[in-house]
C-alpha cells in the first residue's frame, strides 16, 4: 500500500515524499454511543486503512490529492471548513488547524497524497483513519511528537471543532491503539486504554448496508443532545453523576417518569451498553463466546428499540445473519442511521454463507450489501 501511495505522490508532485503514515479504520465491537457519555467501549482496528505521503513545500501552500479526487490547492494562512463535494478536505485541513492552534510551528506548507483500502462509507470510520494518518505525517515534517492518546485527541478535536460532529474518542482511540488480533477497550471518562486478546478462530464480517440516512450527522447530534438532556434531569436527583455512565439501571428506573419515555429509553441504551461492555470483557476472559454473542445481539436490540439509531436495512441484515449457523452475534457497528452491521463468527462461517446473506438482503431491501471479511490489525504508525 505504501508503495502505491508513494508512486501516486511522485506522479502528482514530481518529488519524492519525505514521510509516509498509515492509520486503520475500526470496528465498534460493543459500547454504542457510550464514548461521549463517559462510558465504556471496545473496538478493533482493522487491517484496512488510509495511507498518506507528505513532503514540505517552500511556500505557504497546501496541496492535497486523494486517489478518489483531483488536486486541491489551499493556503496554510486560510484554514476554514469546506462544504460540498470537497468536504473530504475537512479531515486533513481540520487536523492541520488543530495542530497549528496547539502551537506546532508551520513555517511552510506541504504536499499530501492519500490512498485508501477502506471502502468508502463502509461504516469503519475512514474519517478517523484520515485524521490520524494526517496528524502523524504533519508531526513528521514539523517535528511534533505525540503519544497515542495525544494523537487520538488531535483527531477527535478536528472532528468536533472543524468537521462539526460531536463524536467521542472511540474511532480515533481505536485507530491509534489497535493491535493485531486484539480489541481495544476504552474507559472514555478517564481515557484509559486497554488491550484484550480476541479468542482464536473467531472472525469479523462487516456487511455494509449501503443505506445512508439522509441526515446522518444531524441524527447523531440529536442523540448527543438527548443524552445530555437526560443527564441534566438525572442530575437533579443524583448531583454527583458527571455523565450518564455514572447512573445505574436502578437509579434510571426510579427516574422514569421524570425523564419521560423518549429520554428514558435513550438513557437505558447508554446504561445498558456499559453493562454489556463489562459482560463482554468478563465473557471474553472466560472464553464464553456464546455470552459474548448474546451481549452483541442485545446491543442491537437496544439500538433498535431504545436508541432508535438502527434502520430497517440494518435490522434485516442482523435477522438474516442470525438465521445462519456459526454466528455468535451481530449488531450495528458505529453511529447507526444506516452504515454497517458487524457479525462475530466462528471460523466455520465462510464466504458462501456471507453471500447467501447478501443475496437475501438484496432481495428484501433492493440494495447490494458490501461484504468485508476482516481482522484486527495494528494501529496508526509511520511507515
Ligand atoms: C460514531 C462516532 C463515535 C461513536 C460511535 C457510536 O462512530 O464517531 O465517536 O460515538 O459513532 O458509538
Coordinates of C-alpha atoms and ligand atoms in Angstrom, one line a residue:
X1 CA 0.0 0.0 0.0
X2 CA 2.8 2.4 0.9
X3 CA 4.5 1.8 -2.5
X4 CA 1.2 2.6 -4.3
X5 CA 0.8 5.8 -2.3
X6 CA 4.4 6.8 -2.9
X7 CA 4.1 6.3 -6.7
X8 CA 0.9 8.3 -6.7
X9 CA 2.5 11.1 -4.7
X10 CA 5.5 11.2 -7.1
X11 CA 3.3 11.2 -10.2
X12 CA 1.3 14.2 -8.9
X13 CA 4.0 16.3 -7.2
X14 CA 7.2 15.3 -9.1
X15 CA 9.2 14.9 -5.9
X16 CA 9.7 12.1 -3.5
X17 CA 7.7 12.0 -0.3
X18 CA 9.6 12.7 2.9
X19 CA 7.3 10.7 5.1
X20 CA 4.6 8.1 4.9
X21 CA 2.0 7.2 7.6
X22 CA -0.8 4.7 7.9
X23 CA -3.9 4.7 10.1
X24 CA -6.5 1.9 10.2
X25 CA -10.3 2.0 10.2
X26 CA -12.2 0.4 13.1
X27 CA -14.9 -1.9 14.1
X28 CA -17.1 -0.9 17.0
X29 CA -17.4 -4.2 18.8
X30 CA -19.6 -3.2 21.7
X31 CA -20.5 0.0 23.5
X32 CA -22.7 2.1 21.3
X33 CA -22.8 5.9 21.8
X34 CA -21.2 5.4 25.2
X35 CA -18.0 7.3 24.3
X36 CA -19.3 10.8 24.5
X37 CA -21.3 9.7 27.6
X38 CA -18.2 9.0 29.6
X39 CA -18.7 5.2 29.2
X40 CA -17.0 2.0 28.2
X41 CA -16.4 0.8 24.6
X42 CA -14.5 -1.9 22.8
X43 CA -13.4 -1.8 19.2
X44 CA -10.9 -3.3 16.9
X45 CA -8.6 -1.6 14.4
X46 CA -8.9 -3.3 11.1
X47 CA -6.1 -4.2 8.6
X48 CA -7.7 -1.8 6.0
X49 CA -6.9 1.9 6.3
X50 CA -5.6 5.1 4.9
X51 CA -2.0 5.8 3.8
X52 CA -0.7 9.4 3.3
X53 CA 2.6 10.6 1.9
X54 CA 3.9 14.1 2.6
X55 CA 6.6 16.5 1.7
X56 CA 7.2 20.1 2.8
X57 CA 7.0 22.9 0.4
X58 CA 8.9 26.2 0.2
X59 CA 5.8 28.4 0.1
X60 CA 2.8 28.6 2.4
X61 CA 0.6 26.5 0.1
X62 CA -1.1 23.2 1.0
X63 CA -1.6 20.8 -2.0
X64 CA -3.8 17.8 -1.3
X65 CA -4.7 15.0 -3.6
X66 CA -6.6 11.7 -3.0
X67 CA -7.0 8.7 -5.2
X68 CA -10.7 9.5 -5.5
X69 CA -10.5 13.2 -6.1
X70 CA -8.3 15.7 -8.0
X71 CA -5.6 18.0 -6.7
X72 CA -6.8 20.9 -4.4
X73 CA -4.6 23.9 -3.6
X74 CA -5.1 25.8 -0.3
X75 CA -3.1 28.1 1.9
X76 CA -1.8 27.5 5.4
X77 CA -3.0 31.0 6.2
X78 CA -6.6 30.2 5.4
X79 CA -7.7 27.1 7.2
X80 CA -11.5 27.1 7.1
X81 CA -14.1 24.3 6.7
X82 CA -15.2 23.4 3.2
X83 CA -18.7 22.4 2.2
X84 CA -19.9 20.4 -0.7
X85 CA -18.1 17.7 -2.8
X86 CA -14.7 18.8 -1.5
X87 CA -15.7 18.3 2.2
X88 CA -13.3 15.4 2.5
X89 CA -10.7 18.1 2.8
X90 CA -12.0 19.0 6.3
X91 CA -10.2 15.9 7.7
X92 CA -6.6 16.9 6.8
X93 CA -7.3 20.6 7.0
X94 CA -9.0 20.2 10.3
X95 CA -6.1 18.3 11.7
X96 CA -3.7 21.0 10.4
X97 CA -5.7 23.7 12.1
X98 CA -5.9 21.8 15.4
X99 CA -2.1 21.2 15.4
X100 CA -1.4 24.8 14.3
X101 CA -3.7 26.1 17.2
X102 CA -1.8 23.8 19.6
X103 CA 1.3 25.8 18.8
X104 CA 3.0 23.5 16.3
X105 CA 5.2 25.7 14.2
X106 CA 4.4 25.5 10.5
X107 CA 6.8 27.8 8.7
X108 CA 5.9 26.4 5.2
X109 CA 3.1 24.4 3.6
X110 CA 3.1 20.8 2.4
X111 CA 2.1 18.4 -0.4
X112 CA 0.0 15.5 0.8
X113 CA -1.4 12.5 -1.1
X114 CA -3.8 9.9 0.3
X115 CA -4.8 6.5 -0.8
X116 CA -7.3 4.1 0.9
X117 CA -8.1 0.5 1.2
X118 CA -11.1 1.3 3.3
X119 CA -14.2 1.0 1.2
X120 CA -15.9 4.5 1.2
X121 CA -18.8 4.8 3.6
X122 CA -18.3 1.2 4.9
X123 CA -19.0 2.2 8.5
X124 CA -15.4 1.6 9.5
X125 CA -14.5 5.3 10.2
X126 CA -12.3 6.2 7.3
X127 CA -12.6 9.8 8.7
X128 CA -10.7 8.9 11.9
X129 CA -8.1 7.0 9.8
X130 CA -7.6 10.0 7.6
X131 CA -7.2 12.3 10.6
X132 CA -4.7 10.1 12.4
X133 CA -2.6 9.4 9.3
X134 CA -2.5 13.2 8.6
X135 CA -1.6 14.0 12.2
X136 CA 1.4 11.5 12.0
X137 CA 2.5 12.9 8.7
X138 CA 2.3 16.5 9.9
X139 CA 4.1 15.6 13.1
X140 CA 6.9 14.1 11.0
X141 CA 7.5 17.2 8.9
X142 CA 7.0 19.8 11.6
X143 CA 8.9 17.9 14.3
X144 CA 5.9 17.4 16.7
X145 CA 6.0 14.1 18.7
X146 CA 2.9 12.9 20.4
X147 CA 1.8 9.7 22.2
X148 CA -1.2 7.6 21.1
X149 CA -3.6 9.4 23.4
X150 CA -2.4 12.8 22.1
X151 CA -2.8 11.5 18.5
X152 CA -6.4 10.4 19.2
X153 CA -7.2 13.7 20.8
X154 CA -6.0 15.7 17.8
X155 CA -8.2 13.6 15.5
X156 CA -11.2 13.9 17.8
X157 CA -10.8 17.7 18.1
X158 CA -10.6 18.1 14.4
X159 CA -13.8 16.1 14.1
X160 CA -15.6 18.1 16.9
X161 CA -14.4 21.6 16.1
X162 CA -13.8 21.6 12.4
X163 CA -15.9 18.8 10.8
X164 CA -18.6 19.6 13.3
X165 CA -19.5 16.1 14.6
X166 CA -19.8 15.9 18.4
X167 CA -18.3 12.4 18.4
X168 CA -16.4 10.8 21.3
X169 CA -12.9 9.2 21.3
X170 CA -13.9 5.7 20.1
X171 CA -12.9 5.9 16.4
X172 CA -9.7 7.8 16.9
X173 CA -8.8 5.9 20.1
X174 CA -9.1 2.5 18.4
X175 CA -7.3 3.7 15.3
X176 CA -4.4 4.9 17.5
X177 CA -4.2 2.0 19.9
X178 CA -5.2 -1.0 17.7
X179 CA -3.1 -4.2 17.9
X180 CA -3.2 -7.3 15.8
X181 CA -5.7 -9.9 17.0
X182 CA -6.8 -7.7 19.8
X183 CA -9.7 -5.5 20.9
X184 CA -9.0 -2.0 22.3
X185 CA -11.1 -1.3 25.4
X186 CA -11.6 2.3 26.4
X187 CA -12.8 3.9 29.5
X188 CA -13.9 7.2 27.9
X189 CA -14.2 9.1 31.2
X190 CA -10.6 8.5 32.2
X191 CA -9.3 7.9 28.7
X192 CA -7.6 4.8 29.9
X193 CA -7.0 2.3 27.0
X194 CA -6.5 -1.4 27.4
X195 CA -5.9 -4.4 25.1
X196 CA -7.9 -7.6 25.1
X197 CA -6.9 -10.6 23.1
X198 CA -9.5 -11.8 20.6
X199 CA -10.2 -15.6 21.0
X200 CA -8.6 -17.8 18.3
X201 CA -10.8 -19.0 15.5
X202 CA -13.2 -16.1 15.7
X203 CA -13.7 -13.7 12.8
X204 CA -15.2 -10.4 11.9
X205 CA -17.5 -9.9 8.9
X206 CA -18.8 -6.5 8.0
X207 CA -21.9 -6.1 6.0
X208 CA -22.3 -2.5 4.8
X209 CA -26.0 -2.0 4.1
X210 CA -25.1 0.8 1.7
X211 CA -28.1 2.7 3.2
X212 CA -27.2 6.1 4.4
X213 CA -29.7 8.1 6.4
X214 CA -30.1 11.5 4.6
X215 CA -29.4 13.4 7.8
X216 CA -26.9 11.1 9.5
X217 CA -24.8 13.8 11.0
X218 CA -27.8 15.7 12.4
X219 CA -29.4 12.5 13.7
X220 CA -26.1 11.8 15.6
X221 CA -26.1 15.3 17.0
X222 CA -29.7 14.8 18.1
X223 CA -28.8 11.7 20.1
X224 CA -25.9 13.6 21.6
X225 CA -28.3 16.3 22.8
X226 CA -30.9 13.9 24.0
X227 CA -28.3 12.1 26.2
X228 CA -27.2 15.4 27.7
X229 CA -30.9 16.4 28.3
X230 CA -31.4 13.1 30.1
X231 CA -28.3 13.7 32.2
X232 CA -29.5 17.2 33.2
X233 CA -32.8 15.7 34.5
X234 CA -31.0 12.9 36.3
X235 CA -28.5 15.3 38.0
X236 CA -31.4 16.9 39.8
X237 CA -31.7 13.7 41.8
X238 CA -28.2 12.4 41.5
X239 CA -26.0 15.6 41.6
X240 CA -22.8 13.5 41.8
X241 CA -23.3 12.0 38.4
X242 CA -20.9 13.7 36.0
X243 CA -22.1 11.6 33.0
X244 CA -24.9 9.2 32.1
X245 CA -22.4 6.4 32.6
X246 CA -22.3 7.1 36.3
X247 CA -26.0 6.2 36.6
X248 CA -27.2 2.7 37.4
X249 CA -30.2 1.0 35.9
X250 CA -31.9 1.0 39.3
X251 CA -31.4 4.8 39.5
X252 CA -32.7 5.2 36.0
X253 CA -35.8 3.2 36.7
X254 CA -36.6 5.4 39.7
X255 CA -36.4 8.4 37.4
X256 CA -38.5 7.0 34.6
X257 CA -41.4 9.4 35.0
X258 CA -39.2 12.5 35.4
X259 CA -37.4 11.6 32.2
X260 CA -40.4 10.7 30.1
X261 CA -40.5 7.8 27.6
X262 CA -38.0 9.0 25.0
X263 CA -35.2 10.2 27.3
X264 CA -35.7 7.2 29.5
X265 CA -35.1 4.9 26.5
X266 CA -32.1 6.9 25.3
X267 CA -30.5 6.6 28.8
X268 CA -31.4 2.9 29.1
X269 CA -29.4 2.3 25.9
X270 CA -26.3 4.0 27.4
X271 CA -26.5 2.4 30.8
X272 CA -27.3 -1.0 29.2
X273 CA -24.4 -0.7 26.8
X274 CA -21.9 0.0 29.6
X275 CA -23.2 -3.1 31.4
X276 CA -22.9 -5.1 28.1
X277 CA -19.2 -4.0 27.7
X278 CA -18.5 -5.3 31.2
X279 CA -20.3 -8.5 30.4
X280 CA -18.3 -8.9 27.2
X281 CA -15.0 -8.3 28.9
X282 CA -15.9 -10.9 31.5
X283 CA -17.1 -13.4 28.9
X284 CA -14.0 -13.0 26.7
X285 CA -11.7 -13.6 29.7
X286 CA -13.6 -16.9 30.5
X287 CA -13.8 -17.8 26.8
X288 CA -17.6 -17.8 26.8
X289 CA -18.3 -16.9 23.2
X290 CA -22.0 -17.6 23.4
X291 CA -22.3 -15.0 26.2
X292 CA -20.3 -12.5 24.1
X293 CA -22.7 -13.1 21.2
X294 CA -25.7 -12.7 23.4
X295 CA -24.5 -9.2 24.5
X296 CA -23.9 -8.2 20.9
X297 CA -27.4 -9.2 19.9
X298 CA -28.9 -7.4 22.9
X299 CA -26.9 -4.3 21.9
X300 CA -28.5 -4.3 18.5
X301 CA -32.0 -4.8 20.0
X302 CA -31.4 -1.9 22.3
X303 CA -30.3 0.3 19.4
X304 CA -33.5 -0.7 17.6
X305 CA -35.9 -0.2 20.4
X306 CA -34.3 2.3 22.8
X307 CA -31.8 4.5 20.9
X308 CA -33.6 4.2 17.5
X309 CA -30.3 4.5 15.6
X310 CA -30.9 1.4 13.6
X311 CA -32.8 1.4 10.3
X312 CA -34.8 -1.4 8.6
X313 CA -31.8 -2.4 6.4
X314 CA -29.6 -3.0 9.4
X315 CA -32.3 -4.9 11.2
X316 CA -32.8 -7.1 8.1
X317 CA -29.1 -7.8 8.0
X318 CA -29.0 -8.8 11.6
X319 CA -32.1 -11.1 11.3
X320 CA -30.6 -12.8 8.2
X321 CA -27.3 -13.3 9.9
X322 CA -28.9 -14.8 12.9
X323 CA -30.6 -17.4 10.7
X324 CA -27.1 -18.7 9.8
X325 CA -25.0 -21.2 11.8
X326 CA -21.6 -20.3 13.2
X327 CA -22.5 -16.8 14.1
X328 CA -22.0 -15.8 17.8
X329 CA -23.7 -12.4 17.4
X330 CA -24.4 -9.5 15.2
X331 CA -25.1 -5.8 15.7
X332 CA -24.9 -2.5 14.0
X333 CA -21.4 -1.0 14.3
X334 CA -20.8 2.7 14.7
X335 CA -23.1 5.6 14.8
X336 CA -26.0 3.9 13.1
X337 CA -28.7 5.6 10.9
X338 CA -27.5 3.4 8.1
X339 CA -24.0 2.1 7.8
X340 CA -22.8 -1.4 8.6
X341 CA -23.6 -4.5 10.7
X342 CA -20.8 -6.5 12.2
X343 CA -21.0 -10.3 12.6
X344 CA -18.7 -12.0 15.1
X345 CA -18.4 -15.6 13.8
X346 CA -16.5 -18.8 14.3
X347 CA -14.1 -19.8 11.6
X348 CA -16.7 -22.1 10.1
X349 CA -18.7 -19.2 8.8
X350 CA -17.5 -18.7 5.2
X351 CA -18.0 -16.7 2.0
X352 CA -20.8 -18.9 0.8
X353 CA -22.8 -18.1 3.8
X354 CA -21.9 -14.4 3.6
X355 CA -23.0 -14.4 0.0
X356 CA -26.3 -16.0 0.9
X357 CA -27.0 -13.3 3.4
X358 CA -26.1 -10.6 0.9
X359 CA -28.4 -12.2 -1.7
X360 CA -31.3 -12.4 0.7
X361 CA -30.7 -8.8 1.8
X362 CA -30.8 -7.5 -1.8
X363 CA -34.0 -9.5 -2.5
X364 CA -35.6 -7.9 0.6
X365 CA -34.2 -4.4 0.6
X366 CA -33.3 -3.8 -3.0
X367 CA -29.7 -2.8 -2.1
X368 CA -26.5 -4.6 -2.7
X369 CA -24.5 -5.0 0.6
X370 CA -20.7 -4.8 0.6
X371 CA -19.2 -7.7 2.4
X372 CA -15.8 -7.4 4.1
X373 CA -14.1 -10.2 5.9
X374 CA -11.5 -8.5 8.1
X375 CA -9.3 -9.0 11.1
X376 CA -7.9 -6.8 13.9
X377 CA -4.6 -5.1 12.9
X378 CA -2.1 -2.7 14.2
X379 CA -2.9 0.9 15.0
X380 CA -1.7 4.2 13.4
X381 CA 2.0 4.3 12.6
X382 CA 4.7 5.9 10.4
X383 CA 5.8 3.6 7.7
Ligands
LIG1 C1 -19.5 7.2 15.6 C2 -18.7 8.2 16.4 C3 -18.1 7.6 17.6 C4 -19.2 6.9 18.4 C5 -20.0 5.9 17.6 C6 -21.2 5.3 18.3 O1 -18.6 6.2 15.1 O2 -17.7 8.8 15.6 O3 -17.5 8.6 18.4 O4 -20.0 7.8 19.1 O5 -20.5 6.6 16.4 O6 -20.8 4.5 19.3

